[in-house]
Short mmCIF file of C-alpha atoms and ligand atoms in Angstrom, two decimals:
data_model
loop_
_atom_site.label_atom_id
_atom_site.label_comp_id
_atom_site.label_asym_id
_atom_site.label_seq_id
_atom_site.Cartn_x
_atom_site.Cartn_y
_atom_site.Cartn_z
CA UNK A 1 -51.48 354.78 9.48
CA UNK A 2 -54.87 353.34 9.03
CA UNK A 3 -56.44 349.79 9.39
CA UNK A 4 -57.37 348.86 5.78
CA UNK A 5 -58.68 345.22 5.76
CA UNK A 6 -59.67 342.64 8.13
CA UNK A 7 -59.49 338.87 7.12
CA UNK A 8 -60.29 335.66 9.15
CA UNK A 9 -59.24 332.20 8.44
CA UNK A 10 -61.17 329.32 10.02
CA UNK A 11 -58.73 326.63 9.90
CA UNK A 12 -58.68 322.93 10.82
CA UNK A 13 -56.46 319.68 10.21
CA UNK A 14 -57.00 316.01 10.90
CA UNK A 15 -54.86 314.14 13.35
CA UNK A 16 -53.36 310.66 13.15
CA UNK A 17 -53.98 309.65 16.78
CA UNK A 18 -57.32 310.77 18.11
CA UNK A 19 -57.45 311.50 21.91
CA UNK A 20 -60.15 312.33 24.48
CA UNK A 21 -60.95 314.12 27.70
CA UNK A 22 -63.88 314.05 30.14
CA UNK A 23 -66.15 316.04 27.74
CA UNK A 24 -65.09 314.90 24.19
CA UNK A 25 -62.86 312.93 21.74
CA UNK A 26 -61.39 314.39 18.84
CA UNK A 27 -59.78 313.50 15.51
CA UNK A 28 -58.80 316.89 14.47
CA UNK A 29 -57.50 320.49 15.53
CA UNK A 30 -58.69 323.75 14.67
CA UNK A 31 -58.57 327.47 15.17
CA UNK A 32 -59.49 331.00 14.04
CA UNK A 33 -56.74 333.21 12.72
CA UNK A 34 -57.32 337.03 12.35
CA UNK A 35 -55.03 339.16 9.91
CA UNK A 36 -55.16 342.78 9.92
CA UNK A 37 -53.56 344.89 7.15
CA UNK A 38 -52.83 348.72 7.21
CA UNK A 39 -52.69 351.08 4.30
CA UNK A 40 -48.80 350.97 4.90
CA UNK A 41 -48.83 347.37 4.23
CA UNK A 42 -48.18 346.17 7.79
CA UNK A 43 -49.81 342.96 8.67
CA UNK A 44 -50.63 341.91 12.10
CA UNK A 45 -51.72 338.42 13.01
CA UNK A 46 -53.98 337.24 15.81
CA UNK A 47 -55.88 334.09 17.22
CA UNK A 48 -59.05 333.71 19.12
CA UNK A 49 -62.40 332.00 19.21
CA UNK A 50 -64.03 329.63 16.66
CA UNK A 51 -66.17 329.89 13.72
CA UNK A 52 -69.13 331.96 15.21
CA UNK A 53 -66.19 334.46 16.41
CA UNK A 54 -65.55 334.86 12.75
CA UNK A 55 -69.08 336.20 12.20
CA UNK A 56 -68.69 338.56 15.08
CA UNK A 57 -65.38 339.98 13.77
CA UNK A 58 -66.84 340.77 10.47
CA UNK A 59 -70.30 341.80 11.36
CA UNK A 60 -69.73 343.70 14.58
CA UNK A 61 -66.11 344.76 14.60
CA UNK A 62 -64.85 345.38 10.82
CA UNK A 63 -67.00 348.51 10.34
CA UNK A 64 -65.48 349.73 13.67
CA UNK A 65 -61.94 349.08 12.78
CA UNK A 66 -61.45 349.84 9.04
CA UNK A 67 -60.13 353.45 8.78
CA UNK A 68 -58.83 353.78 12.37
CA UNK A 69 -55.25 354.08 13.54
CA UNK A 70 -54.38 350.51 14.59
CA UNK A 71 -51.57 351.76 17.08
CA UNK A 72 -54.39 353.10 19.49
CA UNK A 73 -55.06 349.64 20.88
CA UNK A 74 -56.74 350.92 24.07
CA UNK A 75 -59.19 353.03 22.16
CA UNK A 76 -60.23 350.13 19.75
CA UNK A 77 -60.27 347.49 22.46
CA UNK A 78 -62.95 349.49 24.42
CA UNK A 79 -64.80 350.41 21.39
CA UNK A 80 -65.21 346.82 20.36
CA UNK A 81 -65.92 345.63 23.99
CA UNK A 82 -68.55 348.45 24.42
CA UNK A 83 -70.11 347.39 21.03
CA UNK A 84 -70.96 343.97 22.66
CA UNK A 85 -71.27 345.16 26.30
CA UNK A 86 -74.78 346.54 26.12
CA UNK A 87 -76.24 343.36 24.66
CA UNK A 88 -74.22 341.36 27.28
CA UNK A 89 -72.37 339.61 24.34
CA UNK A 90 -68.82 340.34 25.64
CA UNK A 91 -68.45 336.54 26.61
CA UNK A 92 -68.27 333.43 24.46
CA UNK A 93 -67.94 334.19 20.83
CA UNK A 94 -67.52 337.95 21.43
CA UNK A 95 -64.50 337.31 23.80
CA UNK A 96 -62.82 335.07 21.37
CA UNK A 97 -63.31 337.49 18.51
CA UNK A 98 -62.03 340.40 20.52
CA UNK A 99 -58.87 338.29 21.41
CA UNK A 100 -58.10 337.65 17.91
CA UNK A 101 -58.37 341.32 16.85
CA UNK A 102 -56.34 342.56 19.90
CA UNK A 103 -53.46 340.19 19.37
CA UNK A 104 -53.24 341.32 15.64
CA UNK A 105 -53.19 345.05 16.94
CA UNK A 106 -50.21 344.30 19.25
CA UNK A 107 -48.34 342.43 16.41
CA UNK A 108 -48.90 345.66 14.24
CA UNK A 109 -47.70 347.90 16.92
CA UNK A 110 -44.58 345.76 17.53
CA UNK A 111 -43.80 345.85 13.79
CA UNK A 112 -44.24 349.47 13.50
CA UNK A 113 -42.24 350.36 16.78
CA UNK A 114 -39.42 347.72 16.08
CA UNK A 115 -40.14 346.26 19.46
CA UNK A 116 -41.22 342.66 20.86
CA UNK A 117 -44.55 342.24 22.57
CA UNK A 118 -42.68 342.01 25.93
CA UNK A 119 -40.75 345.10 25.31
CA UNK A 120 -43.96 346.99 24.58
CA UNK A 121 -45.36 345.77 27.81
CA UNK A 122 -42.51 347.29 29.60
CA UNK A 123 -39.95 344.58 29.35
CA UNK A 124 -39.68 341.01 30.55
CA UNK A 125 -39.14 340.09 34.23
CA UNK A 126 -37.67 336.81 33.02
CA UNK A 127 -35.84 335.61 29.81
CA UNK A 128 -37.25 332.04 29.83
CA UNK A 129 -40.70 330.97 30.96
CA UNK A 130 -41.42 327.75 32.77
CA UNK A 131 -43.60 325.41 30.88
CA UNK A 132 -45.19 322.08 31.75
CA UNK A 133 -46.14 319.31 29.26
CA UNK A 134 -49.94 318.97 28.57
CA UNK A 135 -50.66 315.40 27.34
CA UNK A 136 -51.52 312.26 28.98
CA UNK A 137 -55.17 312.53 27.39
CA UNK A 138 -57.28 309.34 27.09
CA UNK A 139 -56.26 307.09 24.27
CA UNK A 140 -57.41 303.89 22.72
CA UNK A 141 -55.63 300.83 24.46
CA UNK A 142 -53.42 303.21 26.39
CA UNK A 143 -53.25 301.61 29.74
CA UNK A 144 -50.83 300.99 31.13
CA UNK A 145 -48.14 300.78 28.56
CA UNK A 146 -48.70 303.65 26.16
CA UNK A 147 -49.87 306.02 28.98
CA UNK A 148 -46.64 305.28 31.06
CA UNK A 149 -44.38 305.53 27.89
CA UNK A 150 -45.72 308.92 27.33
CA UNK A 151 -45.21 310.13 30.83
CA UNK A 152 -41.66 308.89 30.83
CA UNK A 153 -40.97 310.46 27.62
CA UNK A 154 -41.89 314.00 29.17
CA UNK A 155 -39.36 313.27 31.95
CA UNK A 156 -36.82 312.29 29.42
CA UNK A 157 -37.39 315.57 27.38
CA UNK A 158 -36.74 317.70 30.61
CA UNK A 159 -39.96 318.69 31.84
CA UNK A 160 -40.31 319.42 35.61
CA UNK A 161 -44.13 318.83 35.43
CA UNK A 162 -46.87 317.34 33.40
CA UNK A 163 -50.75 317.20 33.38
CA UNK A 164 -53.27 314.46 32.82
CA UNK A 165 -56.99 314.05 32.49
CA UNK A 166 -59.49 312.89 34.82
CA UNK A 167 -63.28 312.58 34.77
CA UNK A 168 -63.37 310.38 31.67
CA UNK A 169 -63.51 307.18 33.51
CA UNK A 170 -65.03 306.09 36.76
CA UNK A 171 -63.37 307.63 39.94
CA UNK A 172 -61.77 304.29 40.78
CA UNK A 173 -60.26 303.84 37.43
CA UNK A 174 -59.10 307.46 37.02
CA UNK A 175 -57.37 307.14 40.54
CA UNK A 176 -55.76 304.05 39.21
CA UNK A 177 -54.59 305.81 36.03
CA UNK A 178 -52.97 308.78 38.00
CA UNK A 179 -51.36 306.42 40.34
CA UNK A 180 -49.79 304.61 37.42
CA UNK A 181 -48.35 307.93 36.14
CA UNK A 182 -47.13 308.94 39.62
CA UNK A 183 -45.37 305.56 40.03
CA UNK A 184 -43.68 305.90 36.58
CA UNK A 185 -42.48 309.43 37.06
CA UNK A 186 -41.46 309.29 40.60
CA UNK A 187 -42.03 311.79 43.46
CA UNK A 188 -39.73 314.61 42.07
CA UNK A 189 -41.73 315.80 38.93
CA UNK A 190 -45.00 317.91 39.36
CA UNK A 191 -48.01 316.11 38.35
CA UNK A 192 -51.32 317.97 37.71
CA UNK A 193 -54.91 316.60 36.91
CA UNK A 194 -57.62 318.23 34.79
CA UNK A 195 -61.31 317.27 34.98
CA UNK A 196 -62.61 319.79 32.29
CA UNK A 197 -65.60 320.32 34.50
CA UNK A 198 -66.74 316.80 34.79
CA UNK A 199 -67.63 316.58 38.34
CA UNK A 200 -70.00 317.93 40.85
CA UNK A 201 -68.33 319.47 43.95
CA UNK A 202 -69.09 316.47 45.92
CA UNK A 203 -67.45 314.01 43.56
CA UNK A 204 -64.50 316.39 42.96
CA UNK A 205 -63.85 316.49 46.84
CA UNK A 206 -63.99 312.74 46.83
CA UNK A 207 -61.44 312.51 43.95
CA UNK A 208 -59.21 314.99 45.75
CA UNK A 209 -59.12 313.30 48.95
CA UNK A 210 -58.56 309.83 47.27
CA UNK A 211 -55.49 311.36 45.50
CA UNK A 212 -54.12 313.06 48.60
CA UNK A 213 -50.95 310.84 48.96
CA UNK A 214 -50.08 311.27 45.21
CA UNK A 215 -48.81 314.92 45.79
CA UNK A 216 -50.89 316.34 42.97
CA UNK A 217 -49.81 319.94 42.35
CA UNK A 218 -53.31 321.36 41.01
CA UNK A 219 -56.86 320.07 40.36
CA UNK A 220 -57.95 321.91 37.24
CA UNK A 221 -61.61 322.51 36.25
CA UNK A 222 -63.09 320.30 38.84
CA UNK A 223 -66.53 321.56 38.53
CA UNK A 224 -68.67 324.04 36.05
CA UNK A 225 -66.53 326.86 34.70
CA UNK A 226 -68.86 329.63 36.14
CA UNK A 227 -69.62 327.97 39.48
CA UNK A 228 -67.75 330.16 42.06
CA UNK A 229 -69.39 328.55 44.96
CA UNK A 230 -68.70 324.96 43.67
CA UNK A 231 -64.95 326.10 43.29
CA UNK A 232 -64.80 327.49 46.83
CA UNK A 233 -66.38 324.18 48.15
CA UNK A 234 -63.90 322.05 46.37
CA UNK A 235 -61.19 324.36 47.46
CA UNK A 236 -62.24 324.07 51.07
CA UNK A 237 -62.86 320.44 51.53
CA UNK A 238 -59.91 318.51 49.77
CA UNK A 239 -56.23 318.86 49.90
CA UNK A 240 -55.34 319.71 46.25
CA UNK A 241 -54.80 323.27 45.14
CA UNK A 242 -57.70 324.35 42.64
CA UNK A 243 -57.06 325.77 39.24
CA UNK A 244 -59.30 326.96 36.56
CA UNK A 245 -60.38 330.05 34.25
CA UNK A 246 -59.56 328.89 30.67
CA UNK A 247 -62.98 329.74 29.49
CA UNK A 248 -63.24 333.14 31.34
CA UNK A 249 -63.94 335.91 28.56
CA UNK A 250 -63.08 339.30 30.38
CA UNK A 251 -62.16 340.72 33.77
CA UNK A 252 -65.74 340.72 34.95
CA UNK A 253 -66.10 336.91 34.24
CA UNK A 254 -62.93 336.61 36.51
CA UNK A 255 -63.77 339.04 39.16
CA UNK A 256 -65.70 336.88 41.59
CA UNK A 257 -63.24 333.88 41.41
CA UNK A 258 -60.48 336.40 42.15
CA UNK A 259 -62.01 338.63 44.78
CA UNK A 260 -63.65 335.56 46.69
CA UNK A 261 -60.20 333.55 46.14
CA UNK A 262 -62.17 330.70 44.75
CA UNK A 263 -59.10 329.21 43.26
CA UNK A 264 -55.52 328.96 43.99
CA UNK A 265 -54.34 329.15 40.27
CA UNK A 266 -56.05 331.18 37.47
CA UNK A 267 -55.57 329.86 33.82
CA UNK A 268 -57.06 332.42 31.40
CA UNK A 269 -56.40 331.68 27.68
CA UNK A 270 -55.16 334.58 25.67
CA UNK A 271 -57.43 333.52 22.75
CA UNK A 272 -60.52 333.96 24.97
CA UNK A 273 -59.90 336.45 27.79
CA UNK A 274 -59.76 339.30 25.48
CA UNK A 275 -56.24 339.09 24.24
CA UNK A 276 -53.10 340.67 25.69
CA UNK A 277 -54.99 343.84 26.83
CA UNK A 278 -57.40 342.10 28.98
CA UNK A 279 -55.14 339.37 30.09
CA UNK A 280 -52.98 341.86 31.56
CA UNK A 281 -55.94 343.30 33.78
CA UNK A 282 -56.74 339.87 34.99
CA UNK A 283 -53.35 338.95 35.85
CA UNK A 284 -52.93 342.10 37.90
CA UNK A 285 -56.09 341.32 39.79
CA UNK A 286 -54.95 337.79 40.49
CA UNK A 287 -51.55 338.89 41.59
CA UNK A 288 -53.06 341.29 44.01
CA UNK A 289 -55.18 338.69 45.58
CA UNK A 290 -52.19 336.05 46.03
CA UNK A 291 -53.57 333.95 43.04
CA UNK A 292 -50.97 332.41 40.75
CA UNK A 293 -51.40 333.06 36.96
CA UNK A 294 -50.37 330.05 34.79
CA UNK A 295 -51.76 330.61 31.26
CA UNK A 296 -53.81 328.12 29.45
CA UNK A 297 -52.29 327.52 26.02
CA UNK A 298 -53.70 325.34 23.20
CA UNK A 299 -53.32 326.82 19.94
CA UNK A 300 -50.90 327.80 17.12
CA UNK A 301 -47.63 329.71 17.14
CA UNK A 302 -49.46 332.92 17.08
CA UNK A 303 -51.03 332.43 20.71
CA UNK A 304 -48.07 330.49 21.90
CA UNK A 305 -45.76 333.48 21.04
CA UNK A 306 -48.16 335.90 22.63
CA UNK A 307 -48.65 333.98 25.73
CA UNK A 308 -44.82 333.40 26.17
CA UNK A 309 -44.35 337.28 25.78
CA UNK A 310 -47.02 338.26 28.12
CA UNK A 311 -46.21 335.44 30.87
CA UNK A 312 -42.58 336.83 30.92
CA UNK A 313 -43.84 340.04 32.24
CA UNK A 314 -45.87 338.74 35.09
CA UNK A 315 -45.02 339.66 38.56
CA UNK A 316 -43.95 337.12 40.96
CA UNK A 317 -46.60 335.48 43.37
CA UNK A 318 -45.56 336.11 46.00
CA UNK A 319 -42.32 338.04 45.79
CA UNK A 320 -39.20 335.88 46.63
CA UNK A 321 -35.47 336.50 46.68
CA UNK A 322 -34.90 333.06 44.78
CA UNK A 323 -38.16 332.24 43.01
CA UNK A 324 -38.93 328.90 41.61
CA UNK A 325 -41.45 327.60 38.98
CA UNK A 326 -44.57 326.19 40.44
CA UNK A 327 -43.92 328.16 43.69
CA UNK A 328 -43.57 331.97 42.82
CA UNK A 329 -42.85 331.94 39.09
CA UNK A 330 -45.73 331.39 36.62
CA UNK A 331 -45.73 328.13 34.69
CA UNK A 332 -47.32 328.07 31.26
CA UNK A 333 -49.10 325.12 29.62
CA UNK A 334 -47.17 323.58 26.74
CA UNK A 335 -49.52 321.54 24.55
CA UNK A 336 -47.78 318.13 23.55
CA UNK A 337 -50.84 316.63 21.89
CA UNK A 338 -50.90 316.15 17.99
CA UNK A 339 -51.39 319.31 16.25
CA UNK A 340 -49.98 320.01 12.68
CA UNK A 341 -51.21 323.58 12.80
CA UNK A 342 -49.06 324.35 15.97
CA UNK A 343 -46.03 323.11 14.19
CA UNK A 344 -46.59 324.09 10.50
CA UNK A 345 -48.37 327.66 10.64
CA UNK A 346 -45.41 329.56 11.51
CA UNK A 347 -41.76 329.91 10.68
CA UNK A 348 -40.98 329.20 14.35
CA UNK A 349 -42.38 326.02 16.27
CA UNK A 350 -41.65 326.91 19.80
CA UNK A 351 -39.44 324.21 21.51
CA UNK A 352 -38.59 323.96 25.19
CA UNK A 353 -35.51 323.02 26.84
CA UNK A 354 -35.09 321.83 30.46
CA UNK A 355 -38.81 322.99 31.15
CA UNK A 356 -38.23 326.39 29.86
CA UNK A 357 -39.07 328.35 26.51
CA UNK A 358 -37.25 331.48 25.38
CA UNK A 359 -39.08 334.63 25.38
CA UNK A 360 -39.55 335.95 21.68
CA UNK A 361 -37.29 338.67 20.77
CA UNK A 362 -38.30 339.46 17.18
CA UNK A 363 -40.59 342.49 16.39
CA UNK A 364 -44.17 342.00 17.24
CA UNK A 365 -45.08 338.34 17.74
CA UNK A 366 -41.69 337.39 16.24
CA UNK A 367 -43.07 334.98 13.72
CA UNK A 368 -43.70 334.64 10.10
CA UNK A 369 -46.92 332.99 8.93
CA UNK A 370 -46.38 330.37 6.37
CA UNK A 371 -49.14 331.42 3.87
CA UNK A 372 -49.03 328.12 2.02
CA UNK A 373 -49.79 326.26 5.36
CA UNK A 374 -52.60 328.81 6.02
CA UNK A 375 -54.32 328.04 2.86
CA UNK A 376 -53.95 324.34 3.13
CA UNK A 377 -55.47 324.43 6.57
CA UNK A 378 -58.20 327.00 5.75
CA UNK A 379 -61.85 325.90 5.71
CA UNK A 380 -63.49 329.40 5.35
CA UNK A 381 -61.91 332.79 4.60
CA UNK A 382 -63.74 336.05 5.21
CA UNK A 383 -62.37 339.52 4.29
CA UNK A 384 -63.64 343.06 5.00
CA UNK A 385 -63.38 344.03 1.34
CA1 LIG B 1 -57.76 322.37 30.96
#
């Protein structure tokens, strides 16, 4: 079997209700989808990166992939990584591009072997993966009625935890906003905050101390994504556990955060970290250092399926006879913001029940792509031939 064709689809769609976080405000959603076809007609789907990654895939990767055996994922992954490594291009667009190709190769391997992703990884440790609701972004005219209604809806839907944004308002107003959510959901629901890198270490420490009594379960991306010393400073000087890592692009990016225990929870994204292949490496490094792995998930059914399948295989951290989500079990992000791509691109829109999602059992990613939806969302299509 040989790889015959590489295609990529840059996709985007508008959303009805715009929303914001500390770094931006959006009225659309998008992604980059990779399709790899073999000479036997087997098709694998992947997702990773954005528009510049599309160029990386076609200019740098396609010549190295076409004609090769798609089942030798390790050989191909390292060939692509090394192709970028010498020029220090493995981060950013390169990491996204490699992720999209890697996930598509795993999908092909599953379809050829008749196994799911988790089966190919040696089997699932758990049949269901715990998820938390990501929402409670900033919206127009949200405070307090709309914001509280959204938080209450997540409790009603069965989530044991949810995450909101900070860093988009003054510290005083953000504290008031988080307090309103805590008051609405009660003390028994996990609540997390995400600054999306908006603070200096000093401000983040101030925010963490002001929120001390609200039982916040983690403080995500308090400072710049590559600031290991900043993370250590925040972790050491305020009471909330620190999380981050959604824009790490390979195990070398993650190394210092993990080896120096600069965070309590690491959150790689399968679309950026280098796909399933590299996420496994980072997860093993983190586990050995006592760092929880709670994947960042913010894309289509392709990466949602890959993320659930991989998370199902993670070791407990630490081991326990009766493990619980948020304590020893991983907890995966479950994006609840408006996104027609997430709901319409594939045959399955993954749903949660009681704060858990089932591990996909079909071959490969276990999903069928709706080609009409793909065409409808597509802004730019590239093909290797
Ligand atoms: Ca985040």
